[in-house]
Short mmCIF file of C-alpha atoms in Angstrom, two decimals:
data_model
loop_
_atom_site.label_atom_id
_atom_site.label_comp_id
_atom_site.label_asym_id
_atom_site.label_seq_id
_atom_site.Cartn_x
_atom_site.Cartn_y
_atom_site.Cartn_z
CA MET A 1 -60.49 53.04 83.00
CA HIS A 2 -60.75 56.80 83.34
CA ILE A 3 -60.58 57.30 79.53
CA TYR A 4 -63.32 54.72 79.03
CA ILE A 5 -65.62 56.59 81.44
CA ALA A 6 -64.84 59.90 79.65
CA ASP A 7 -65.70 58.29 76.32
CA LEU A 8 -69.02 57.11 77.72
CA PHE A 9 -69.74 60.58 79.09
CA PHE A 10 -68.98 62.33 75.79
CA GLY A 11 -70.92 59.68 73.88
CA SER A 12 -74.04 60.20 75.97
CA THR A 13 -73.59 63.97 75.82
CA MET A 14 -73.42 63.84 72.03
CA ARG A 15 -76.54 61.68 71.91
CA ALA A 16 -78.35 64.23 74.12
CA ILE A 17 -77.23 67.12 71.92
CA GLY A 18 -78.33 65.21 68.82
CA SER A 19 -81.77 64.60 70.37
CA VAL A 20 -82.17 68.30 71.14
CA LEU A 21 -81.15 69.25 67.59
CA LEU A 22 -83.62 66.76 66.12
CA ALA A 23 -86.38 68.21 68.30
CA VAL A 24 -85.54 71.76 67.16
CA VAL A 25 -85.59 70.72 63.50
CA ALA A 26 -88.87 68.83 63.95
CA LEU A 27 -90.52 71.86 65.60
CA SER A 28 -89.24 74.45 63.11
CA PRO A 29 -91.75 75.94 60.64
CA CYS A 30 -91.83 74.35 57.19
CA GLY A 31 -92.20 77.54 55.12
CA ALA A 32 -89.34 79.17 53.19
CA THR A 33 -87.30 81.50 55.35
CA ALA A 34 -84.96 84.34 54.46
CA ALA A 35 -82.05 81.96 54.98
CA ASP A 36 -83.60 79.48 52.53
CA THR A 37 -84.09 82.08 49.80
CA ALA A 38 -80.61 83.50 50.37
CA SER A 39 -79.11 80.18 49.30
CA ALA A 40 -81.60 79.46 46.50
CA PRO A 41 -80.36 79.65 42.91
CA LEU A 42 -81.27 82.96 41.29
CA TYR A 43 -82.63 83.66 37.81
CA LEU A 44 -81.43 86.97 36.37
CA LYS A 45 -82.47 88.34 33.01
CA GLY A 46 -81.43 91.69 31.62
CA ALA A 47 -79.24 93.70 29.28
CA VAL A 48 -75.45 93.62 29.39
CA LEU A 49 -74.34 97.07 30.56
CA ALA A 50 -70.57 96.47 30.77
CA ILE A 51 -68.06 93.69 30.08
CA ASP A 52 -64.85 93.05 32.03
CA ASP A 53 -62.73 90.31 30.50
CA SER A 54 -59.39 91.71 31.68
CA ALA A 55 -59.15 89.16 34.51
CA ALA A 56 -59.13 85.37 34.25
CA ILE A 57 -62.93 85.29 34.63
CA VAL A 58 -65.34 87.20 32.37
CA THR A 59 -67.57 89.45 34.48
CA LEU A 60 -70.63 91.22 33.11
CA THR A 61 -72.64 94.06 34.60
CA VAL A 62 -76.26 93.13 33.87
CA SER A 63 -79.41 95.18 34.42
CA ASN A 64 -82.16 93.42 36.33
CA SER A 65 -85.38 93.31 34.30
CA GLY A 66 -87.21 91.73 37.25
CA SER A 67 -88.28 88.77 35.13
CA THR A 68 -89.37 85.56 36.78
CA PRO A 69 -87.99 82.22 35.57
CA PRO A 70 -89.97 80.60 32.76
CA PRO A 71 -92.27 77.87 34.14
CA ALA A 72 -90.60 75.20 31.98
CA LEU A 73 -87.02 76.31 32.76
CA SER A 74 -86.05 72.95 34.23
CA ARG A 75 -87.10 71.25 30.97
CA PHE A 76 -84.95 73.41 28.67
CA ALA A 77 -82.56 71.41 26.48
CA LEU A 78 -79.06 70.64 27.74
CA PRO A 79 -76.18 69.92 25.37
CA LYS A 80 -75.77 66.26 24.46
CA GLN A 81 -72.30 66.09 26.02
CA ALA A 82 -73.82 66.70 29.46
CA GLY A 83 -74.12 63.32 31.17
CA PRO A 84 -77.15 61.99 33.10
CA GLY A 85 -75.81 63.35 36.41
CA ALA A 86 -75.39 66.82 34.91
CA ARG A 87 -78.95 66.66 33.55
CA ASP A 88 -80.30 65.71 36.99
CA ASP A 89 -78.35 68.54 38.65
CA ALA A 90 -79.63 71.01 36.05
CA VAL A 91 -83.25 69.95 36.56
CA VAL A 92 -82.94 70.43 40.32
CA MET A 93 -81.10 73.76 40.15
CA LEU A 94 -83.13 75.27 37.32
CA GLY A 95 -86.39 74.08 38.86
CA ALA A 96 -85.51 75.72 42.19
CA ALA A 97 -84.43 79.06 40.69
CA ILE A 98 -86.21 82.17 41.95
CA ALA A 99 -86.17 85.68 40.48
CA ALA A 100 -83.27 87.90 41.51
CA ASN A 101 -84.20 90.67 43.94
CA LYS A 102 -86.03 93.38 41.94
CA ALA A 103 -84.75 96.06 44.33
CA ILE A 104 -81.22 95.54 42.99
CA PRO A 105 -81.10 97.22 39.56
CA LYS A 106 -77.64 95.97 38.47
CA TRP A 107 -75.72 92.77 39.15
CA GLN A 108 -72.12 91.77 38.57
CA VAL A 109 -72.28 88.34 36.92
CA ARG A 110 -69.19 86.11 37.00
CA LEU A 111 -69.20 83.63 34.16
CA ASP A 112 -66.07 81.62 33.35
CA SER A 113 -62.82 82.17 31.48
CA ARG A 114 -63.06 83.33 27.86
CA THR A 115 -61.37 80.05 26.85
CA ALA A 116 -63.95 77.93 28.71
CA LEU A 117 -66.84 79.98 27.28
CA THR A 118 -65.49 79.53 23.75
CA ALA A 119 -65.09 75.79 24.35
CA VAL A 120 -68.81 75.43 25.14
CA GLY A 121 -69.80 77.55 22.14
CA VAL A 122 -70.58 80.86 23.85
CA PRO A 123 -69.69 83.79 21.55
CA PRO A 124 -68.28 87.03 23.00
CA PHE A 125 -70.88 89.25 24.68
CA ASN A 126 -71.86 92.71 23.44
CA VAL A 127 -73.08 95.69 25.45
CA GLY A 128 -76.86 96.01 25.05
CA GLU A 129 -77.39 92.30 24.41
CA ASP A 130 -80.03 90.53 26.55
CA ILE A 131 -78.94 87.51 28.57
CA ALA A 132 -80.43 85.24 31.21
CA VAL A 133 -78.44 83.28 33.79
CA VAL A 134 -79.04 81.04 36.78
CA GLY A 135 -76.51 81.03 39.57
CA TYR A 136 -75.84 81.78 43.21
CA ALA A 137 -75.44 85.16 44.89
CA LEU A 138 -72.05 85.70 46.46
CA ASN A 139 -71.16 88.02 49.29
CA ALA A 140 -68.58 90.36 47.83
CA VAL A 141 -67.35 93.55 49.39
CA ASP A 142 -65.57 96.19 47.36
CA LYS A 143 -64.31 99.32 49.11
CA ASN A 144 -66.43 98.54 52.20
CA LYS A 145 -69.64 98.53 50.14
CA ALA A 146 -71.62 95.35 49.53
CA GLN A 147 -72.26 94.55 45.87
CA PRO A 148 -74.75 92.21 44.28
CA LEU A 149 -72.57 89.51 42.76
CA LEU A 150 -73.88 86.40 41.01
CA GLN A 151 -71.78 83.35 40.14
CA ALA A 152 -73.45 82.05 36.98
CA HIS A 153 -73.82 78.28 36.58
CA TYR A 154 -76.09 78.29 33.51
CA LEU A 155 -76.63 80.61 30.53
CA ILE A 156 -80.15 80.44 29.16
CA GLY A 157 -81.44 81.37 25.73
CA ASN A 158 -83.47 80.14 22.77
CA GLY A 159 -84.91 77.26 24.80
CA LYS A 160 -81.41 75.96 25.59
CA VAL A 161 -79.26 75.86 28.68
CA VAL A 162 -75.45 76.09 28.55
CA PRO A 163 -73.85 74.72 31.73
CA LEU A 164 -70.85 76.78 32.80
CA ARG A 165 -69.77 74.76 35.82
CA ALA A 166 -70.96 71.91 38.01
CA PRO A 167 -73.57 73.02 40.53
CA PRO A 168 -72.77 72.57 44.22
CA ARG A 169 -74.03 69.42 45.88
#
């Protein structure tokens, strides 16, 4: 009997906590906050400054041109092998992309393995070449100094989008 009463107590407590949380969410402002933009996909366009393909993942150092995403980015063509779900994910992610922070002049961009890039038809990169990517900023610390690091999910160019990995859900 004692366990049953404890279950009732915790059940009503959880309902009360849930009600408070719903009230807080309902009363919160609807505008975009710093937390919202921190998790938004980022659009980065710039020149390749350095290439590191010594590790399993190709990483590029890319200058930040400060460009904003093209208005029709979410309507760029996806490869035919991408299924309907991948197309829907791309439309959502590309449509929500915002420009990378202009105050950060250089970004480290993680792509994928050289093998995976070759499999989707991406030729090797060259220093000085312009690229555009959409991905998510990662919190990386190297030698106690924060670095702007972007995990690329899409390469963009010539009106086409090359998906590199499945976007998070």
